[in-house]
Amino acid sequence: MTQVKFYQKPYFLLALLLVLTAVGIGAYLYMKPAEVKTTGKADFELNYANWLSELNQNQGDTAANRYQTKKVEFTAAVAQVPAASDTAQIFVLSSPENVLVQAAFDASLKEELAGVVAGDSLHLLCSCGITMPDPEFDLLGSEIAIQLTRCNPLNWKKTEN
Amino acid sequence: MMKTDISFLGSLLAVASSLTAQVYQTKTGNISFVNTAATGSFDAQNNQVIAALSTENGTVQFRVPVNSFQFKKELMQQHFQENYMESATFPNASFSGKLVNASGVNFQTPGTYNVKVKGDMTMHGVTKVIEVPGQIVVSATGVTLKANFDILCSDYSINIPRNNASAVSDKVAISVNCALTPRA
């Protein structure tokens, strides 16, 4: 009778397969590149004007905290297109004077966004950060800063001249 | 007569000072950091730093949206936001301080000036006084603030679990590069 070696036994092979799968999944998760644009379902689908108005009327941290790090989806017009850096393209979106809204895109989207000019309308899905004015930081101004990051341009409508 | 002359001279100096005093600012400043641990290093970039400098009194202020740090690896970004910095609770890091040797900087003359900045740095809800060396580069278009310094996560109650200690170091090397332009 032929003796079966331990590494030929089915349970060993199964265990080995499980270990290799676990290592593979672990390595994939560890090496997975960071998301450069927000994907998935938005936590908040917003009417842009109403959203800014809500934040303007409730300038406490409570209003801002509701949206911190959440996925927000909305449509807004581009107000300014500053020069892109090596690592990001940032657009300033139209807003009232006391509100700054920045939408930051990963540098890999520069080509896709190359034709965007002030006045164009963008439908965006972004990760949200909001800072309310702080009197201790008087030098930084008294505007509400909405800093959107990892923005995903879902749709883009050119301005009609 | 003498008293009138001195008073006139004083007024003239005040007017001259207010004319040259200026606030420079940016809303797209860059701050990056590198964390080097036993098993490797990782870095992140932030291009949405709001910063301002007053040449009148040497005040420097920064506000850094934590959520805007972009990493190369998804897992590290998630850990950084949710576990280490808890960015939903502490959405910003900030600094408010003054140039220690502001008189050594001539904002009217282009050049590179070595400076020290001292003030309160707040991160993860903890405020500490820090003093860091840096450079101010004065050019025709504005001023650039540059600094490289280290901080310890443990100083700001950022807990790195023991089982992650080989992948994440307590010491973080921070690099500041913010090009400021005159505020309109």
Coordinates of C-alpha atoms in Angstrom, one line a residue:
Chain A
M1 CA 0.0 0.0 0.0
T2 CA 1.4 3.4 -1.0
Q3 CA 1.8 5.8 1.9
V4 CA 0.2 9.3 1.3
K5 CA 2.6 12.1 2.3
F6 CA 1.2 14.9 4.5
Y7 CA 1.4 17.4 1.8
Q8 CA -0.7 15.2 -0.5
K9 CA -3.5 14.9 2.0
P10 CA -6.6 16.9 0.9
Y11 CA -7.0 18.9 4.1
F12 CA -3.5 20.1 3.9
L13 CA -4.0 21.2 0.3
L14 CA -7.3 22.9 1.3
A15 CA -5.6 24.7 4.1
L16 CA -2.8 25.8 1.8
L17 CA -5.3 27.1 -0.7
L18 CA -7.1 29.1 2.0
V19 CA -3.8 30.6 3.3
L20 CA -2.7 31.6 -0.2
T21 CA -6.2 33.1 -0.9
A22 CA -6.0 35.1 2.4
V23 CA -2.5 36.3 1.6
G24 CA -3.6 37.3 -1.9
I25 CA -6.6 39.2 -0.6
G26 CA -4.5 40.9 2.1
A27 CA -1.8 41.9 -0.5
Y28 CA -4.5 43.2 -2.9
L29 CA -6.1 45.3 -0.1
Y30 CA -2.7 46.6 1.0
M31 CA -1.5 47.5 -2.5
K32 CA -4.8 48.7 -3.8
P33 CA -4.3 52.3 -5.1
A34 CA -6.2 55.0 -3.4
E35 CA -9.3 56.3 -5.0
V36 CA -8.5 59.4 -7.0
K37 CA -12.1 60.2 -7.7
T38 CA -15.2 59.5 -5.5
T39 CA -17.4 56.7 -6.7
G40 CA -20.5 54.9 -5.5
K41 CA -23.7 56.3 -4.2
A42 CA -23.8 59.9 -2.8
D43 CA -24.6 60.4 0.9
F44 CA -26.2 63.6 -0.1
E45 CA -27.7 64.6 -3.4
L46 CA -27.8 68.4 -3.1
N47 CA -29.4 71.4 -4.7
Y48 CA -26.3 73.5 -4.7
A49 CA -27.9 76.9 -4.1
N50 CA -30.0 75.5 -1.2
W51 CA -27.0 73.8 0.3
L52 CA -25.0 77.0 0.4
S53 CA -28.0 78.8 1.8
E54 CA -28.4 76.2 4.5
L55 CA -24.7 76.5 5.5
N56 CA -24.9 80.3 5.4
Q57 CA -27.9 80.4 7.7
N58 CA -26.5 77.8 10.2
Q59 CA -22.9 78.8 10.7
G60 CA -22.3 76.6 13.6
D61 CA -20.2 73.4 13.5
T62 CA -23.3 71.3 13.6
A63 CA -24.4 72.2 10.1
A64 CA -20.9 71.6 8.8
N65 CA -20.4 68.3 10.7
R66 CA -23.3 66.7 8.9
Y67 CA -21.4 66.8 5.6
Q68 CA -17.8 66.3 6.8
T69 CA -16.1 63.5 4.8
K70 CA -19.4 62.5 3.2
K71 CA -20.0 62.0 -0.5
V72 CA -21.9 64.9 -2.0
E73 CA -23.4 65.2 -5.5
F74 CA -24.5 68.4 -7.0
T75 CA -24.4 70.6 -10.1
A76 CA -22.6 74.0 -10.0
A77 CA -21.0 76.5 -12.3
V78 CA -17.3 77.0 -12.5
A79 CA -16.2 80.5 -11.4
Q80 CA -12.4 80.2 -11.8
V81 CA -10.0 77.8 -13.3
P82 CA -6.6 78.4 -11.6
A83 CA -3.5 76.8 -13.2
A84 CA -3.1 73.1 -12.3
S85 CA -0.3 71.9 -10.1
D86 CA 1.6 68.6 -10.6
T87 CA -0.6 66.9 -8.2
A88 CA -4.1 68.5 -8.6
Q89 CA -6.5 70.6 -10.6
I90 CA -8.6 72.9 -8.5
F91 CA -11.7 74.7 -9.7
V92 CA -13.4 77.5 -7.8
L93 CA -17.1 77.1 -8.1
S94 CA -19.6 80.0 -8.2
S95 CA -20.8 81.0 -4.7
P96 CA -21.9 84.0 -2.7
E97 CA -19.1 86.4 -1.6
N98 CA -18.8 84.9 1.9
V99 CA -18.5 81.3 0.8
L100 CA -15.4 79.7 -0.9
V101 CA -16.1 76.5 -2.8
Q102 CA -13.1 74.6 -4.2
A103 CA -13.4 71.4 -6.1
A104 CA -10.1 69.5 -6.3
F105 CA -9.5 66.8 -9.0
D106 CA -6.6 64.4 -9.1
A107 CA -3.9 65.4 -11.6
S108 CA -4.7 62.3 -13.7
L109 CA -8.0 64.0 -14.7
K110 CA -6.2 67.1 -16.0
E111 CA -6.7 66.1 -19.7
E112 CA -10.3 65.2 -19.2
L113 CA -10.9 68.7 -17.7
A114 CA -8.7 70.6 -20.0
G115 CA -11.6 72.3 -21.9
V116 CA -13.4 73.5 -18.8
V117 CA -13.7 77.3 -18.6
A118 CA -15.4 79.7 -16.2
G119 CA -19.2 79.5 -16.7
D120 CA -19.3 75.8 -17.5
S121 CA -21.7 73.7 -15.5
L122 CA -20.3 70.6 -13.8
H123 CA -22.2 67.8 -12.2
L124 CA -19.9 66.5 -9.5
L125 CA -19.5 63.7 -6.9
C126 CA -16.9 64.7 -4.3
S127 CA -15.8 64.0 -0.8
C128 CA -16.7 67.0 1.4
G129 CA -14.8 69.1 3.9
I130 CA -16.3 72.3 5.4
T131 CA -14.7 74.9 7.6
M132 CA -16.8 77.6 9.3
P133 CA -15.2 81.0 9.9
D134 CA -13.1 81.1 13.1
P135 CA -12.5 84.5 14.7
E136 CA -9.1 83.3 16.1
F137 CA -8.0 82.9 12.4
D138 CA -8.9 86.5 11.4
L139 CA -6.1 86.6 8.9
L140 CA -7.7 83.8 6.9
G141 CA -10.9 85.8 6.3
S142 CA -14.4 85.2 7.4
E143 CA -15.7 83.1 4.7
I144 CA -17.2 79.5 4.9
A145 CA -14.7 77.2 3.1
I146 CA -16.2 74.2 1.4
Q147 CA -13.2 72.2 0.2
L148 CA -14.3 69.3 -2.0
T149 CA -11.7 66.7 -2.8
R150 CA -11.4 63.6 -5.0
C151 CA -14.0 65.1 -7.2
N152 CA -15.5 63.0 -10.0
P153 CA -16.9 65.0 -13.0
L154 CA -20.0 63.0 -13.7
N155 CA -21.3 65.4 -16.3
W156 CA -20.1 68.6 -17.9
K157 CA -22.2 71.2 -19.7
K158 CA -20.4 73.9 -21.7
T159 CA -21.5 77.4 -21.3
E160 CA -23.5 78.8 -24.1
N161 CA -22.0 82.0 -25.5
Chain B
M1 CA 8.0 124.1 15.6
M2 CA 10.2 121.2 16.5
K3 CA 7.2 119.3 18.0
T4 CA 5.1 119.9 14.8
D5 CA 8.0 118.5 12.7
I6 CA 8.2 115.3 14.8
S7 CA 4.5 114.9 14.7
F8 CA 4.5 115.3 10.9
L9 CA 7.4 112.8 10.5
G10 CA 5.5 110.3 12.7
S11 CA 2.4 110.6 10.6
L12 CA 4.4 110.2 7.4
L13 CA 6.1 107.0 8.8
A14 CA 2.7 105.6 9.8
V15 CA 1.3 106.3 6.3
A16 CA 4.4 104.8 4.7
S17 CA 4.1 101.7 6.9
S18 CA 0.4 101.2 6.1
L19 CA 1.2 101.5 2.4
T20 CA 3.8 98.8 2.5
A21 CA 2.0 96.6 5.0
Q22 CA 0.3 93.8 3.2
V23 CA -1.5 90.6 3.7
Y24 CA -0.5 87.7 1.4
Q25 CA -2.7 84.6 1.1
T26 CA -3.4 81.4 -0.8
K27 CA -6.2 79.0 -0.9
T28 CA -4.3 76.3 -2.8
G29 CA -1.2 75.9 -0.7
N30 CA 0.6 72.6 -0.6
I31 CA 1.5 70.6 2.5
S32 CA 2.9 67.1 2.2
F33 CA 4.2 64.5 4.7
V34 CA 6.3 61.4 4.6
N35 CA 6.1 58.7 7.2
T36 CA 9.1 56.4 7.3
A37 CA 8.7 53.2 9.3
A38 CA 10.6 49.9 9.6
T39 CA 8.8 48.2 6.7
G40 CA 8.7 51.1 4.3
S41 CA 7.4 54.6 3.9
F42 CA 4.3 56.4 2.6
D43 CA 3.5 59.9 1.8
A44 CA 0.4 62.2 1.1
Q45 CA -0.2 65.5 -0.6
N46 CA -2.7 68.3 0.2
N47 CA -3.3 71.1 -2.3
Q48 CA -6.1 72.9 -0.5
V49 CA -4.3 74.6 2.3
I50 CA -5.5 78.1 3.2
A51 CA -2.6 80.3 4.4
A52 CA -2.0 83.9 5.1
L53 CA 0.9 86.1 6.2
S54 CA 0.7 89.7 7.4
T55 CA 3.9 91.7 6.8
E56 CA 2.7 94.3 9.3
N57 CA 3.2 92.1 12.4
G58 CA 4.6 88.9 11.0
T59 CA 1.5 86.8 11.8
V60 CA 1.2 83.5 9.9
Q61 CA -1.9 81.4 9.8
F62 CA -2.6 78.0 8.2
R63 CA -5.7 75.9 7.9
V64 CA -5.3 72.4 6.5
P65 CA -8.4 70.3 5.6
V66 CA -7.5 66.8 6.7
N67 CA -9.9 65.1 4.3
S68 CA -7.9 66.6 1.4
F69 CA -4.7 64.6 2.0
Q70 CA -4.3 62.3 -1.0
F71 CA -2.4 59.0 -0.5
K72 CA -1.2 56.5 -3.0
K73 CA -2.7 53.5 -1.3
E74 CA -6.4 53.2 -0.4
L75 CA -5.9 51.3 2.8
M76 CA -3.5 53.9 4.2
Q77 CA -5.8 56.8 3.2
Q78 CA -8.8 55.1 4.9
H79 CA -6.8 54.4 8.1
F80 CA -5.4 58.0 8.1
Q81 CA -8.8 59.6 7.8
E82 CA -10.9 57.3 10.0
N83 CA -8.5 55.8 12.6
Y84 CA -5.6 58.2 13.1
M85 CA -6.8 61.7 12.3
E86 CA -10.6 61.0 12.8
S87 CA -11.3 63.6 10.1
A88 CA -15.0 63.5 10.5
T89 CA -14.6 64.8 14.1
F90 CA -11.4 66.9 13.6
P91 CA -11.8 68.1 10.0
N92 CA -8.9 70.6 10.1
A93 CA -5.4 71.0 11.3
S94 CA -4.3 74.6 11.9
F95 CA -1.4 76.8 12.8
S96 CA -1.4 80.4 14.1
G97 CA 1.9 82.0 15.0
K98 CA 4.4 84.7 14.2
L99 CA 7.7 85.1 12.5
V100 CA 10.3 85.2 15.3
N101 CA 12.7 87.4 13.3
A102 CA 10.3 89.3 11.1
S103 CA 12.6 92.3 11.0
G104 CA 15.1 90.2 9.0
V105 CA 12.7 89.9 6.1
N106 CA 12.5 92.7 3.6
F107 CA 9.2 92.1 1.8
Q108 CA 10.2 94.8 -0.8
T109 CA 13.4 93.1 -1.9
P110 CA 13.2 89.8 -3.8
G111 CA 15.3 87.1 -2.2
T112 CA 15.3 84.1 0.1
Y113 CA 15.2 84.8 3.9
N114 CA 15.7 82.2 6.6
V115 CA 13.1 82.6 9.3
K116 CA 11.7 80.9 12.4
V117 CA 8.0 80.7 13.1
K118 CA 6.6 80.1 16.5
G119 CA 3.0 79.5 17.4
D120 CA 0.1 77.1 18.2
M121 CA -0.3 74.0 16.1
T122 CA -3.6 72.3 16.5
M123 CA -4.2 68.8 15.1
H124 CA -6.6 66.0 16.2
G125 CA -8.0 68.4 18.7
V126 CA -4.7 68.9 20.5
T127 CA -2.8 72.2 20.5
K128 CA 0.9 72.5 21.0
V129 CA 3.4 75.4 20.8
I130 CA 6.0 74.7 18.1
E131 CA 8.9 76.7 16.7
V132 CA 10.1 75.6 13.3
P133 CA 12.7 76.9 10.9
G134 CA 11.6 77.9 7.4
Q135 CA 12.2 80.1 4.4
I136 CA 10.4 83.1 2.9
V137 CA 11.1 83.6 -0.7
V138 CA 10.1 87.1 -1.8
S139 CA 9.5 87.5 -5.5
A140 CA 7.8 90.0 -7.8
T141 CA 4.5 88.1 -7.7
G142 CA 4.3 87.4 -4.0
V143 CA 6.0 85.4 -1.2
T144 CA 6.4 81.6 -0.8
L145 CA 6.5 80.1 2.6
K146 CA 8.7 76.9 2.9
A147 CA 9.4 74.8 5.8
N148 CA 10.4 71.2 6.6
F149 CA 10.0 69.9 10.1
D150 CA 9.1 66.8 12.1
I151 CA 6.2 66.2 14.5
L152 CA 5.4 63.2 16.7
C153 CA 1.9 61.6 16.3
S154 CA 2.0 60.9 20.0
D155 CA 2.2 64.6 20.8
Y156 CA -1.2 65.0 19.2
S157 CA -2.9 62.0 20.8
I158 CA -2.8 60.2 17.5
N159 CA -2.6 56.5 18.5
I160 CA -0.9 54.1 16.3
P161 CA -1.9 50.5 17.3
R162 CA 1.1 48.4 18.4
N163 CA 0.5 45.9 15.6
N164 CA 0.9 48.8 13.0
A165 CA 4.1 50.1 14.6
S166 CA 6.3 48.5 12.0
A167 CA 4.3 50.1 9.2
V168 CA 3.6 53.5 10.7
S169 CA 6.2 55.6 12.5
D170 CA 5.4 58.0 15.3
K171 CA 7.6 60.6 13.6
V172 CA 6.2 62.4 10.5
A173 CA 8.2 64.6 8.3
I174 CA 6.2 67.6 7.1
S175 CA 6.9 69.8 4.2
V176 CA 5.2 73.2 3.6
N177 CA 5.3 74.9 0.2
C178 CA 2.7 77.7 -0.1
A179 CA 2.9 80.4 -2.7
L180 CA 1.0 83.5 -1.4
T181 CA -0.1 86.5 -3.5
P182 CA -1.2 89.9 -2.2
R183 CA -4.8 90.0 -1.0
A184 CA -6.8 92.3 -3.2

